[in-house]
Amino acid sequence: MPRQYQLHSRSNRETSGIDYQKELNEQQYAAVCSPPGPALVIAGAGSGKTRTLTYRVAYLLDQGVDPQKLLLLTFTNKAAREMLERVNELVARDLSGLWSGTFHSIGNRILRRHAEEVGLTRSFSIMDRDDQKSIVSTIIKECKIELNQRKFPKADVLISAFSLCDNTGADLEEVLQCRYPYFEDWIEEISEVRRRYQERKLESNSVDFDDLLLLPLRLLKDNEDLLKLYQERFQYLLVDEYQDTNFVQCELIDLLALPKKSLMVVGDDAQSIYSWRGADMDNILSFPEKYPDAQVFKIETNYRSVPEVLNLSNAAISANAKQFKKELKAFRQSGSMIPALVAVEDPRTQAEFVAQRIQDLQEEDVDLGEIAILYRAHHQSLEVQMELASRGLPFEITSGLRFFEQAHVKDVAAFLRFVVNPKDEVSYKRMCSLLPGVGAATAQKLWKAWLKTDLSNSQSPPLSFSDQMLSFSVPAKAKSDWEQLCYTLDELVIDGGFAHPSSMIRSVMEGVYDEFMRISFENYEYRRQDLEQLATYSEGFDDILELLAQLSLMSSVDVDVQAQSGQDQQIVLSSIHQAKGLEWKIVFLVWMTDGMFPNGRILESDDIDMFEEERRLFYVALTRSKDQLYLIYPQINPKSYSGDVITRPSRFLDDCPEEMLEAWEVGSVW
């Protein structure tokens, strides 16, 4: 047995001279200056989580810890850079030996060093989404899958399913059953595609994003000497946003921390909102059980929000059973208003209220960049986008493209544009290109065939498109879809005129486009909701030409508004998921009705965990506000099939005491 010899830290080492007790509040100080060992830091919203982690790194360096013994894991490279920059400002040390970055970037560094162990070379390529789609699409063709009347999912959907398997540890059949039940009949074929995909990556010396976690984990589990090497290297682990870790990330952390267990994880279980992409909140909830000697610190002083907003947030999350109980306390003094609960007549009135109130705030010298409009799902921003644009109020969208720029919205609009304008070549080709086996060349041939008909120069809607279009030559695999497309076009015209705009949109969805979305988009449900919202919005238009004009004008209005504003100060429109980690002085939370928020799919489910995550999402939305908060709900939601639907205010509001909200009633002055 070898003799043990310990090196002592040099007594003349330089320290930062930081007065930690003065710089930190009592709870932050307790966490930052805690002795080595497992530690869980529950850092509430706006409580200085980044400050705590930064000072923890500085404190360890001041205790003589070699920077090379530290590993800092984050979820964004930006977060890692910001923390190291702050540490550099606090401690005059060379930090080049400190490993910090996202789980994937650290995984990449490990994999580059030992690629041969998993059958790769150190020059392996990292595929992006387009690379993955290209390989999977090729494999699907090679498999020569017999389609018959069933449609096989496209590469994008399969890649998302494979990724979910990788990040959750679930098998493919389980993922399909839970997330893509309409593809369960394809389990054998999809399994074969996945098997060949794994082989093809190895053959091409390539990895995908998920492999940057899976392969390093396999390396460490299969090679005891290698594991010991990295366990000795990383004796102090710090993990940010621990509530967002998935199955693979958690296992990687536990392996590296195993010998000394000097592991500090920081997060907030109340902000765990990403289970749909593989995050597992049980990782943070079970930490004290996994590490029985762990210290648990709670940081509960909020520096962001006024007490009125914070008290409401505390009340909203208190109903959740699965959580570390905490009570955030406001550092700031009382604000100018109690959070507003605003009842409006319908979605249009909601948009008008938001826009007019923003103009009021402008007159009070509030910068537009300090204002955010948040929503549960992207389609809920439709009316607001239109209203802001019509008033010349500049805005940016962080939750995706502007509503009318999204591919699925433009696809459906192509049908309407073509029926209205038979000379619209771009819309016709876009419509045709949705069919299997129809590329640019075939779309051009179909356009030439259309020009030969007398309908292409018609000044009025034809009685039937199918009479002539069914005779066009299309690829064999597109024949049944082409027939359905032609009959769908027929439905858009009634008695020599156009059907109602909302009916036209629903006809396209039900006729051809819904199935296309299922096989083409991994977020099918959200895209369908977008189109349903567009159909509902179209109820307000009797003339299809007027609706199409509005859709077209959105782009030019947007450009003009942005040009005038110089894009310096813009209102932010964002889904709540995208808003996590951000803050604004003024927050408008729209569509606070059952079915919208909480989401209708979750209300129909009996899954308590899903419902509690939805409430955590509500909590995240509330805690984005620093000064003013508006919770808005339309009392009527127009529906074409069943008439206007009277809505129920979100059941999340039931957990909010009446005295914490000020009721606003919105009326019109003519």
XYZ file of C-alpha atoms in Angstrom:
670
model
C 0.000 0.000 0.000
C 1.550 3.359 -1.039
C 2.531 5.868 1.614
C 0.241 8.905 1.758
C 1.907 12.309 1.547
C -0.136 15.527 1.694
C 0.918 18.837 0.180
C 0.038 21.823 2.355
C -1.249 25.074 0.958
C 1.339 27.829 0.826
C 0.925 30.133 3.827
C 1.881 33.212 1.849
C -0.814 32.788 -0.793
C -2.672 35.920 -1.813
C -6.326 36.206 -0.872
C -8.947 38.504 -2.271
C -9.535 40.371 0.958
C -13.311 40.074 0.453
C -15.378 40.710 3.566
C -17.905 37.968 2.794
C -20.102 38.773 5.780
C -20.393 42.386 4.656
C -20.929 41.644 0.964
C -23.597 38.975 1.414
C -26.826 38.705 3.320
C -27.035 36.210 6.171
C -28.473 33.352 4.114
C -26.088 33.880 1.185
C -23.151 34.031 3.591
C -24.105 30.734 5.230
C -24.135 28.973 1.856
C -21.025 30.635 0.411
C -18.838 29.970 3.454
C -20.105 26.487 4.275
C -17.524 23.699 4.745
C -16.833 21.204 1.940
C -19.378 18.484 1.446
C -22.726 18.010 -0.261
C -24.874 21.147 -0.177
C -28.222 22.089 -1.672
C -28.935 25.791 -2.083
C -32.589 26.632 -2.707
C -32.338 30.108 -4.210
C -35.731 31.751 -4.667
C -36.604 33.998 -7.588
C -34.623 37.242 -7.588
C -32.611 36.213 -4.517
C -29.118 36.605 -5.981
C -28.423 33.037 -7.114
C -25.634 34.064 -9.485
C -24.065 36.225 -6.781
C -24.089 33.280 -4.394
C -22.399 30.945 -6.876
C -19.851 33.578 -7.858
C -18.857 34.278 -4.277
C -18.722 30.545 -3.554
C -16.079 30.152 -6.262
C -14.158 33.139 -4.874
C -14.404 31.737 -1.343
C -13.014 28.356 -2.365
C -10.103 30.060 -4.133
C -9.463 32.136 -1.014
C -9.320 28.886 0.966
C -6.437 27.768 -1.220
C -8.353 25.488 -3.587
C -6.494 25.095 -6.887
C -8.665 26.440 -9.752
C -7.987 23.174 -11.601
C -9.877 21.306 -8.888
C -13.069 23.237 -9.616
C -15.818 22.324 -12.077
C -18.646 24.812 -12.673
C -21.607 23.446 -14.627
C -24.257 25.771 -16.063
C -27.056 25.597 -18.620
C -25.811 28.389 -20.871
C -22.328 29.444 -21.908
C -23.388 33.014 -21.219
C -24.040 32.162 -17.556
C -20.639 30.498 -17.249
C -18.860 33.482 -18.826
C -20.666 35.973 -16.606
C -19.791 34.034 -13.459
C -16.111 33.759 -14.374
C -15.972 37.449 -15.266
C -17.390 38.306 -11.853
C -14.964 35.943 -10.122
C -12.069 37.589 -11.985
C -13.244 40.955 -10.684
C -13.275 39.595 -7.127
C -10.129 37.459 -7.079
C -6.835 38.267 -8.771
C -6.029 34.719 -9.824
C -5.273 32.872 -13.038
C -8.486 30.962 -13.712
C -7.435 29.369 -16.994
C -7.307 25.945 -15.357
C -10.872 26.150 -14.061
C -13.325 24.174 -16.143
C -16.650 25.927 -16.560
C -19.436 25.763 -19.099
C -22.578 23.918 -20.072
C -22.939 20.190 -19.517
C -22.559 19.695 -23.261
C -19.404 21.806 -23.577
C -17.764 19.991 -20.661
C -18.867 16.678 -22.165
C -17.261 17.704 -25.441
C -13.927 18.449 -23.704
C -13.900 15.051 -22.041
C -14.938 13.246 -25.215
C -12.257 14.952 -27.329
C -9.592 13.620 -24.978
C -10.820 10.018 -25.042
C -12.722 9.663 -28.306
C -10.925 6.455 -29.279
C -12.475 4.689 -26.289
C -15.923 4.949 -27.918
C -14.873 4.254 -31.518
C -14.347 7.870 -32.627
C -11.300 9.967 -33.444
C -10.536 13.255 -31.729
C -11.507 15.116 -34.876
C -15.121 13.919 -34.689
C -17.807 16.249 -36.033
C -20.726 17.590 -34.008
C -23.873 17.487 -36.110
C -26.402 20.287 -36.013
C -30.123 19.768 -36.540
C -29.865 20.011 -40.334
C -27.103 17.394 -40.376
C -29.260 15.068 -38.281
C -32.263 15.580 -40.549
C -30.181 14.807 -43.616
C -28.896 11.503 -42.197
C -32.252 10.369 -40.801
C -34.059 11.286 -44.027
C -31.547 9.209 -45.999
C -32.024 6.261 -43.636
C -35.818 6.457 -43.988
C -35.434 6.196 -47.773
C -33.018 3.275 -47.440
C -35.433 1.379 -45.198
C -38.035 1.420 -48.001
C -40.872 1.546 -45.519
C -44.213 0.390 -46.912
C -46.571 3.311 -46.363
C -49.924 2.107 -47.732
C -52.500 4.454 -46.182
C -50.347 5.368 -43.165
C -47.950 8.311 -43.043
C -44.477 7.791 -41.593
C -43.108 10.583 -39.365
C -40.544 12.893 -40.908
C -36.959 13.166 -39.732
C -37.532 16.191 -37.483
C -40.127 14.353 -35.424
C -37.998 11.212 -35.094
C -34.956 13.196 -33.975
C -36.984 14.798 -31.187
C -38.293 11.392 -30.084
C -34.783 9.902 -30.070
C -33.506 12.874 -28.058
C -36.221 12.450 -25.450
C -35.229 8.797 -25.044
C -31.587 9.778 -24.597
C -32.246 12.496 -22.024
C -34.823 10.702 -19.893
C -33.563 7.128 -20.003
C -36.976 5.999 -21.258
C -37.251 3.409 -24.008
C -38.564 4.318 -27.434
C -41.899 2.557 -27.026
C -42.616 4.491 -23.827
C -41.773 7.826 -25.451
C -44.011 7.108 -28.442
C -46.874 6.059 -26.206
C -46.662 9.196 -24.047
C -45.711 11.874 -26.585
C -46.554 10.522 -30.034
C -49.361 7.969 -29.603
C -50.382 8.329 -33.255
C -47.056 6.707 -34.281
C -47.254 3.617 -32.051
C -48.036 1.385 -35.040
C -44.656 2.318 -36.500
C -42.608 1.128 -33.479
C -40.652 -1.542 -35.380
C -39.782 0.728 -38.297
C -38.858 3.643 -36.024
C -36.656 1.363 -33.907
C -34.847 0.264 -37.055
C -34.302 3.874 -38.129
C -32.864 4.659 -34.705
C -30.529 1.657 -34.801
C -29.190 2.634 -38.213
C -28.873 6.266 -37.105
C -26.585 5.215 -34.251
C -24.506 3.138 -36.643
C -24.282 5.898 -39.253
C -23.018 8.428 -36.708
C -20.187 6.110 -35.719
C -19.331 5.320 -39.347
C -19.096 9.039 -40.173
C -17.080 9.865 -37.039
C -19.863 12.168 -35.883
C -21.927 12.801 -32.769
C -25.114 14.696 -32.116
C -25.815 17.055 -29.234
C -27.152 14.327 -26.962
C -24.045 12.195 -27.500
C -22.020 14.928 -25.792
C -23.684 13.794 -22.572
C -24.270 10.096 -23.237
C -20.790 9.193 -24.478
C -18.815 10.861 -21.647
C -21.146 9.163 -19.170
C -20.511 5.813 -20.833
C -16.763 6.498 -20.795
C -16.728 7.125 -17.056
C -19.006 4.195 -16.201
C -17.041 1.708 -18.322
C -13.524 2.869 -17.420
C -12.765 2.910 -13.696
C -9.278 4.417 -14.115
C -10.660 7.247 -16.222
C -13.384 7.896 -13.677
C -10.834 8.115 -10.866
C -8.779 10.531 -12.949
C -11.648 12.983 -13.304
C -12.849 12.468 -9.743
C -9.390 13.464 -8.567
C -9.318 16.408 -10.971
C -12.735 17.821 -10.044
C -12.814 17.778 -6.256
C -15.228 20.704 -5.977
C -18.346 20.682 -8.152
C -20.774 23.565 -8.458
C -23.986 23.152 -10.465
C -26.317 25.958 -11.511
C -30.076 25.533 -12.205
C -30.049 22.057 -10.717
C -33.846 21.788 -10.974
C -33.442 21.639 -14.761
C -31.100 18.650 -14.861
C -32.199 15.508 -16.635
C -31.513 11.818 -16.014
C -28.123 11.788 -17.795
C -26.838 15.063 -16.328
C -27.726 13.995 -12.804
C -25.967 10.649 -13.191
C -22.860 12.397 -14.544
C -22.782 14.753 -11.541
C -23.202 11.906 -9.054
C -20.352 9.916 -10.625
C -17.877 12.809 -10.496
C -18.857 13.815 -6.957
C -18.798 10.285 -5.552
C -15.507 10.142 -3.585
C -15.380 13.459 -1.692
C -18.962 14.550 -2.247
C -17.867 18.190 -2.249
C -20.806 19.152 -4.375
C -22.896 22.303 -4.218
C -26.026 22.415 -6.350
C -28.049 25.596 -6.665
C -31.590 25.895 -7.960
C -35.228 26.562 -7.226
C -37.724 23.722 -7.306
C -40.505 26.318 -7.680
C -39.091 27.216 -11.096
C -38.856 23.685 -12.497
C -40.843 24.030 -15.737
C -39.053 21.948 -18.371
C -40.199 18.349 -17.877
C -41.417 18.317 -21.495
C -37.803 18.386 -22.653
C -36.532 15.835 -20.144
C -35.810 17.808 -16.960
C -36.629 15.885 -13.783
C -37.570 17.921 -10.699
C -37.112 14.836 -8.520
C -33.360 15.367 -8.896
C -33.521 18.441 -6.665
C -36.292 17.167 -4.390
C -34.454 13.907 -3.642
C -31.015 15.477 -3.139
C -31.167 15.341 0.696
C -32.098 11.646 0.510
C -29.331 10.857 -1.950
C -26.818 12.764 0.175
C -27.973 12.273 3.795
C -25.172 14.490 5.123
C -26.107 17.342 2.831
C -26.631 20.811 4.209
C -29.713 22.572 2.862
C -29.606 26.352 2.564
C -32.537 28.560 1.654
C -32.005 32.032 0.210
C -35.292 33.859 0.559
C -34.580 37.583 0.252
C -35.898 38.805 -3.088
C -34.193 41.905 -4.517
C -36.332 42.136 -7.661
C -39.996 42.659 -6.870
C -42.033 44.998 -4.733
C -43.800 43.327 -1.757
C -47.193 43.451 -3.493
C -45.932 41.269 -6.350
C -43.922 38.992 -4.085
C -46.765 38.323 -1.646
C -48.987 37.299 -4.536
C -46.258 35.004 -5.877
C -45.825 33.312 -2.483
C -49.572 32.739 -2.227
C -49.771 31.339 -5.767
C -47.112 28.655 -5.261
C -48.138 27.679 -1.732
C -50.804 25.275 -3.035
C -48.178 22.914 -4.512
C -47.572 19.809 -2.406
C -44.207 18.782 -3.886
C -41.771 21.549 -2.967
C -39.272 22.875 -0.470
C -41.405 25.269 1.536
C -40.040 28.793 1.604
C -41.335 32.316 2.008
C -39.678 34.945 -0.155
C -39.307 38.308 1.568
C -39.006 41.561 -0.353
C -35.918 43.713 0.084
C -37.638 46.600 -1.691
C -40.234 48.963 -0.267
C -43.917 48.896 -1.243
C -44.743 49.875 -4.797
C -47.269 52.173 -6.395
C -50.023 49.625 -7.053
C -51.482 46.280 -6.085
C -51.346 43.685 -8.889
C -54.328 44.237 -11.172
C -56.885 41.566 -12.041
C -58.389 42.823 -15.279
C -61.641 41.421 -16.681
C -62.195 42.231 -20.357
C -64.981 41.292 -22.739
C -63.096 39.257 -25.339
C -59.634 38.707 -26.870
C -59.824 41.882 -28.972
C -60.656 43.980 -25.927
C -57.788 42.313 -24.107
C -55.393 43.419 -26.841
C -56.832 46.940 -26.843
C -56.435 47.222 -23.069
C -52.815 46.066 -23.150
C -51.909 48.451 -25.984
C -53.682 51.466 -24.466
C -52.230 50.835 -21.005
C -48.754 50.680 -22.547
C -49.373 54.027 -24.210
C -50.388 55.395 -20.798
C -47.136 54.113 -19.349
C -45.216 55.704 -22.211
C -46.686 59.044 -21.211
C -45.414 58.354 -17.690
C -41.887 58.018 -19.164
C -41.668 54.235 -18.811
C -39.274 52.826 -21.410
C -40.912 50.295 -23.725
C -37.974 47.944 -23.150
C -39.073 47.672 -19.510
C -42.436 46.186 -20.506
C -43.219 42.524 -21.228
C -46.364 40.741 -22.379
C -46.262 37.100 -21.308
C -48.448 34.165 -22.314
C -48.690 30.417 -21.854
C -48.541 29.555 -25.563
C -47.357 31.481 -28.600
C -50.746 31.543 -30.347
C -52.171 33.585 -27.469
C -50.209 36.595 -28.722
C -52.049 36.884 -32.051
C -54.505 39.694 -31.225
C -51.895 41.548 -29.179
C -49.423 41.510 -32.074
C -52.054 42.907 -34.425
C -53.089 45.640 -32.003
C -49.539 46.755 -31.198
C -48.687 46.899 -34.896
C -51.803 48.905 -35.733
C -50.862 51.487 -33.073
C -47.251 51.722 -34.192
C -45.892 50.298 -30.946
C -42.582 48.484 -31.593
C -42.189 44.990 -30.200
C -39.885 42.000 -30.345
C -40.824 38.372 -29.878
C -38.572 36.028 -27.928
C -40.900 33.018 -28.073
C -40.495 32.438 -31.802
C -41.316 34.105 -35.091
C -44.025 36.713 -35.363
C -47.286 34.867 -35.655
C -47.800 35.366 -39.392
C -44.187 34.516 -40.239
C -44.446 30.943 -38.948
C -44.231 28.170 -41.537
C -47.529 26.494 -40.658
C -49.437 29.792 -40.744
C -47.911 30.655 -44.116
C -48.726 27.157 -45.417
C -52.419 27.508 -44.628
C -52.460 31.077 -45.918
C -51.072 29.792 -49.246
C -54.321 27.880 -49.884
C -56.407 30.973 -49.234
C -54.209 33.255 -51.315
C -54.289 30.903 -54.280
C -58.065 30.493 -54.244
C -58.478 34.272 -54.115
C -55.758 34.925 -56.697
C -55.347 32.038 -59.210
C -52.255 33.760 -60.639
C -50.351 33.552 -57.354
C -47.477 31.279 -58.398
C -45.646 31.405 -55.047
C -48.706 30.315 -53.041
C -49.583 27.573 -55.529
C -46.074 26.078 -55.424
C -45.914 26.291 -51.632
C -49.225 24.446 -51.443
C -48.077 21.726 -53.852
C -44.732 21.281 -52.094
C -46.496 20.026 -48.971
C -47.231 16.758 -50.758
C -44.884 13.747 -50.590
C -42.539 13.449 -53.526
C -43.231 16.994 -54.759
C -40.096 19.118 -54.911
C -39.302 22.323 -56.769
C -39.200 20.677 -60.205
C -42.531 18.880 -59.798
C -44.133 22.010 -58.351
C -43.020 23.896 -61.468
C -44.600 21.242 -63.732
C -47.835 21.441 -61.773
C -47.790 25.229 -62.125
C -47.436 24.929 -65.900
C -50.322 22.483 -65.947
C -52.441 24.971 -64.005
C -51.626 27.803 -66.417
C -53.022 25.711 -69.277
C -56.466 25.642 -67.674
C -59.033 28.370 -68.237
C -59.392 28.725 -64.456
C -55.982 30.402 -64.118
C -57.348 33.559 -65.755
C -60.767 33.473 -64.148
C -61.982 36.729 -62.596
C -64.367 34.933 -60.244
C -64.059 31.833 -58.031
C -64.502 28.612 -60.053
C -67.299 26.227 -59.180
C -64.761 23.414 -58.943
C -60.982 23.117 -58.880
C -60.992 19.335 -58.841
C -62.713 19.054 -62.234
C -59.509 20.078 -63.949
C -56.735 19.618 -61.387
C -57.386 15.925 -60.762
C -56.095 15.203 -64.243
C -52.645 16.695 -63.501
C -49.739 14.258 -63.440
C -48.353 13.853 -59.898
C -45.922 11.339 -58.330
C -47.550 8.046 -57.355
C -46.877 8.603 -53.631
C -48.692 11.958 -53.819
C -51.785 10.761 -55.689
C -54.190 10.357 -52.748
C -52.943 13.580 -51.126
C -53.352 15.461 -54.397
C -56.953 14.311 -54.653
C -57.624 15.493 -51.111
C -55.954 18.828 -51.848
C -58.166 19.371 -54.888
C -61.338 18.559 -52.979
C -60.212 20.837 -50.145
C -59.862 23.715 -52.613
C -63.426 23.026 -53.738
C -64.620 23.496 -50.148
C -63.145 27.011 -50.019
C -65.666 28.212 -52.603
C -69.448 28.249 -52.095
C -72.025 29.202 -54.738
C -69.612 31.232 -56.812
C -68.212 33.082 -53.801
C -65.706 32.435 -51.052
C -66.576 30.606 -47.859
C -66.264 32.474 -44.564
C -62.555 33.035 -43.724
C -62.713 30.954 -40.533
C -64.407 28.093 -42.402
C -61.754 28.243 -45.112
C -58.974 27.877 -42.527
C -60.691 24.957 -40.822
C -61.322 23.237 -44.157
C -57.617 23.372 -44.987
C -56.711 22.048 -41.541
C -59.159 19.163 -41.608
C -58.699 18.366 -45.285
C -54.958 18.096 -45.728
C -52.911 20.070 -43.273
C -53.547 18.457 -39.903
C -52.029 15.157 -40.996
C -49.121 16.997 -42.595
C -48.406 18.697 -39.262
C -48.530 15.395 -37.359
C -45.773 13.818 -39.421
C -43.734 16.992 -39.947
C -43.507 18.885 -36.652
C -42.444 17.591 -33.256
C -44.536 20.339 -31.607
C -47.663 19.400 -33.530
C -50.073 20.240 -30.703
C -48.820 23.815 -30.371
C -48.952 24.436 -34.108
C -52.505 23.132 -34.250
C -53.428 25.528 -31.445
C -51.904 28.350 -33.488
C -54.140 27.561 -36.444
C -57.223 27.127 -34.295
C -56.533 30.552 -32.827
C -56.115 31.979 -36.338
C -59.497 30.506 -37.297
C -61.062 32.036 -34.193
C -59.442 35.383 -34.946
C -60.824 35.183 -38.497
C -64.354 35.090 -37.093
C -64.109 38.872 -36.990
C -63.731 39.091 -40.783
C -66.549 38.500 -43.257
C -64.341 39.134 -46.274
C -61.377 36.867 -47.020
C -59.708 39.710 -48.933
C -59.770 41.872 -45.825
C -58.218 39.109 -43.711
C -55.454 38.423 -46.232
C -54.752 42.140 -46.453
C -54.310 42.265 -42.689
C -51.912 39.337 -42.771
C -49.879 40.942 -45.551
C -49.806 44.362 -43.950
C -48.359 42.977 -40.727
C -44.912 42.581 -42.268
C -44.758 46.067 -43.778
C -46.128 47.664 -40.607
C -43.570 45.780 -38.532
C -40.730 47.005 -40.728
C -41.920 50.613 -40.542
C -42.332 50.528 -36.781
C -38.913 49.018 -36.232
C -37.304 51.528 -38.572
C -38.907 54.419 -36.723
C -37.910 53.086 -33.324
C -34.375 52.198 -34.310
C -35.085 48.938 -32.451
C -33.691 50.535 -29.277
C -36.770 50.294 -27.080
C -39.218 47.537 -27.877
C -41.940 45.817 -25.905
C -41.085 42.173 -25.306
C -43.604 39.479 -26.211
C -42.632 36.122 -24.769
C -43.882 32.751 -23.680
C -43.355 32.220 -19.967
C -40.919 29.394 -20.667
C -38.720 31.763 -22.662
C -39.028 34.486 -20.011
C -37.513 32.435 -17.196
C -34.448 34.199 -15.800
C -35.526 37.601 -17.154
C -37.234 40.551 -15.487
C -39.138 43.708 -16.407
C -40.627 46.652 -14.536
C -44.077 46.048 -16.007
C -45.541 42.634 -16.848
C -48.863 41.895 -18.569
C -49.956 38.258 -18.252
C -52.704 37.595 -20.794
C -55.286 34.827 -21.258
C -55.673 34.012 -17.566
C -58.559 31.615 -18.244
C -59.013 27.898 -17.682
C -58.053 26.031 -20.823
C -55.523 28.683 -21.767
C -53.627 28.861 -18.475
C -53.671 26.245 -17.085
C -53.455 24.516 -20.438
C -56.552 22.570 -21.516
C -54.626 19.345 -22.062
C -53.389 19.454 -18.478
C -56.874 20.174 -17.130
C -58.143 17.049 -18.905
C -55.371 14.955 -17.381
C -55.400 13.537 -13.864
C -51.619 13.905 -13.604
C -50.986 15.934 -10.424
C -47.304 16.413 -11.275
C -48.191 18.046 -14.597
C -50.699 20.326 -12.906
C -48.183 21.368 -10.253
C -45.640 22.146 -12.970
C -48.248 24.346 -14.632
C -48.674 26.208 -11.341
C -44.899 26.629 -11.128
C -45.074 28.179 -14.574
C -47.619 30.660 -13.205
C -45.224 31.417 -10.345
C -42.387 32.055 -12.801
C -44.606 34.493 -14.715
C -45.509 36.445 -11.574
C -41.925 36.733 -10.381
C -40.742 38.326 -13.641
C -42.351 41.612 -12.551
C -40.415 44.214 -10.616
C -43.004 46.986 -10.196
C -46.378 46.461 -11.839
C -48.302 43.317 -12.705
C -51.507 42.930 -14.755
C -53.395 39.624 -14.876
C -55.928 39.774 -17.702
C -58.718 37.397 -18.669
C -61.280 37.618 -21.500
C -64.766 36.705 -20.304
C -65.843 35.478 -23.748
C -63.892 33.413 -26.272
C -65.461 33.408 -29.762
C -65.849 29.937 -31.288
C -67.433 29.264 -34.647
C -68.887 25.805 -34.045
C -70.575 26.377 -30.685
C -70.962 30.138 -30.628
C -69.300 32.378 -28.055
C -67.953 30.495 -25.037
C -68.136 32.068 -21.592
C -64.744 31.472 -20.000
C -63.811 30.664 -16.429
C -61.038 32.743 -14.833
C -57.930 30.645 -14.308
C -58.221 28.367 -11.284
C -54.760 29.538 -10.277
C -56.443 32.771 -9.216
C -58.400 30.774 -6.622
C -55.179 30.505 -4.600
C -54.656 34.280 -4.643
C -56.340 36.111 -1.715
C -58.719 38.843 -2.859
C -56.876 41.533 -0.893
C -53.718 40.856 -2.926
C -55.414 41.798 -6.201
C -57.189 44.934 -7.332
C -60.113 44.250 -9.666
C -60.247 46.362 -12.832
C -63.260 46.512 -15.133
C -62.599 47.679 -18.661
C -65.294 49.683 -20.400
C -65.454 51.632 -23.670
C -65.949 55.346 -24.178
C -67.351 56.288 -27.580
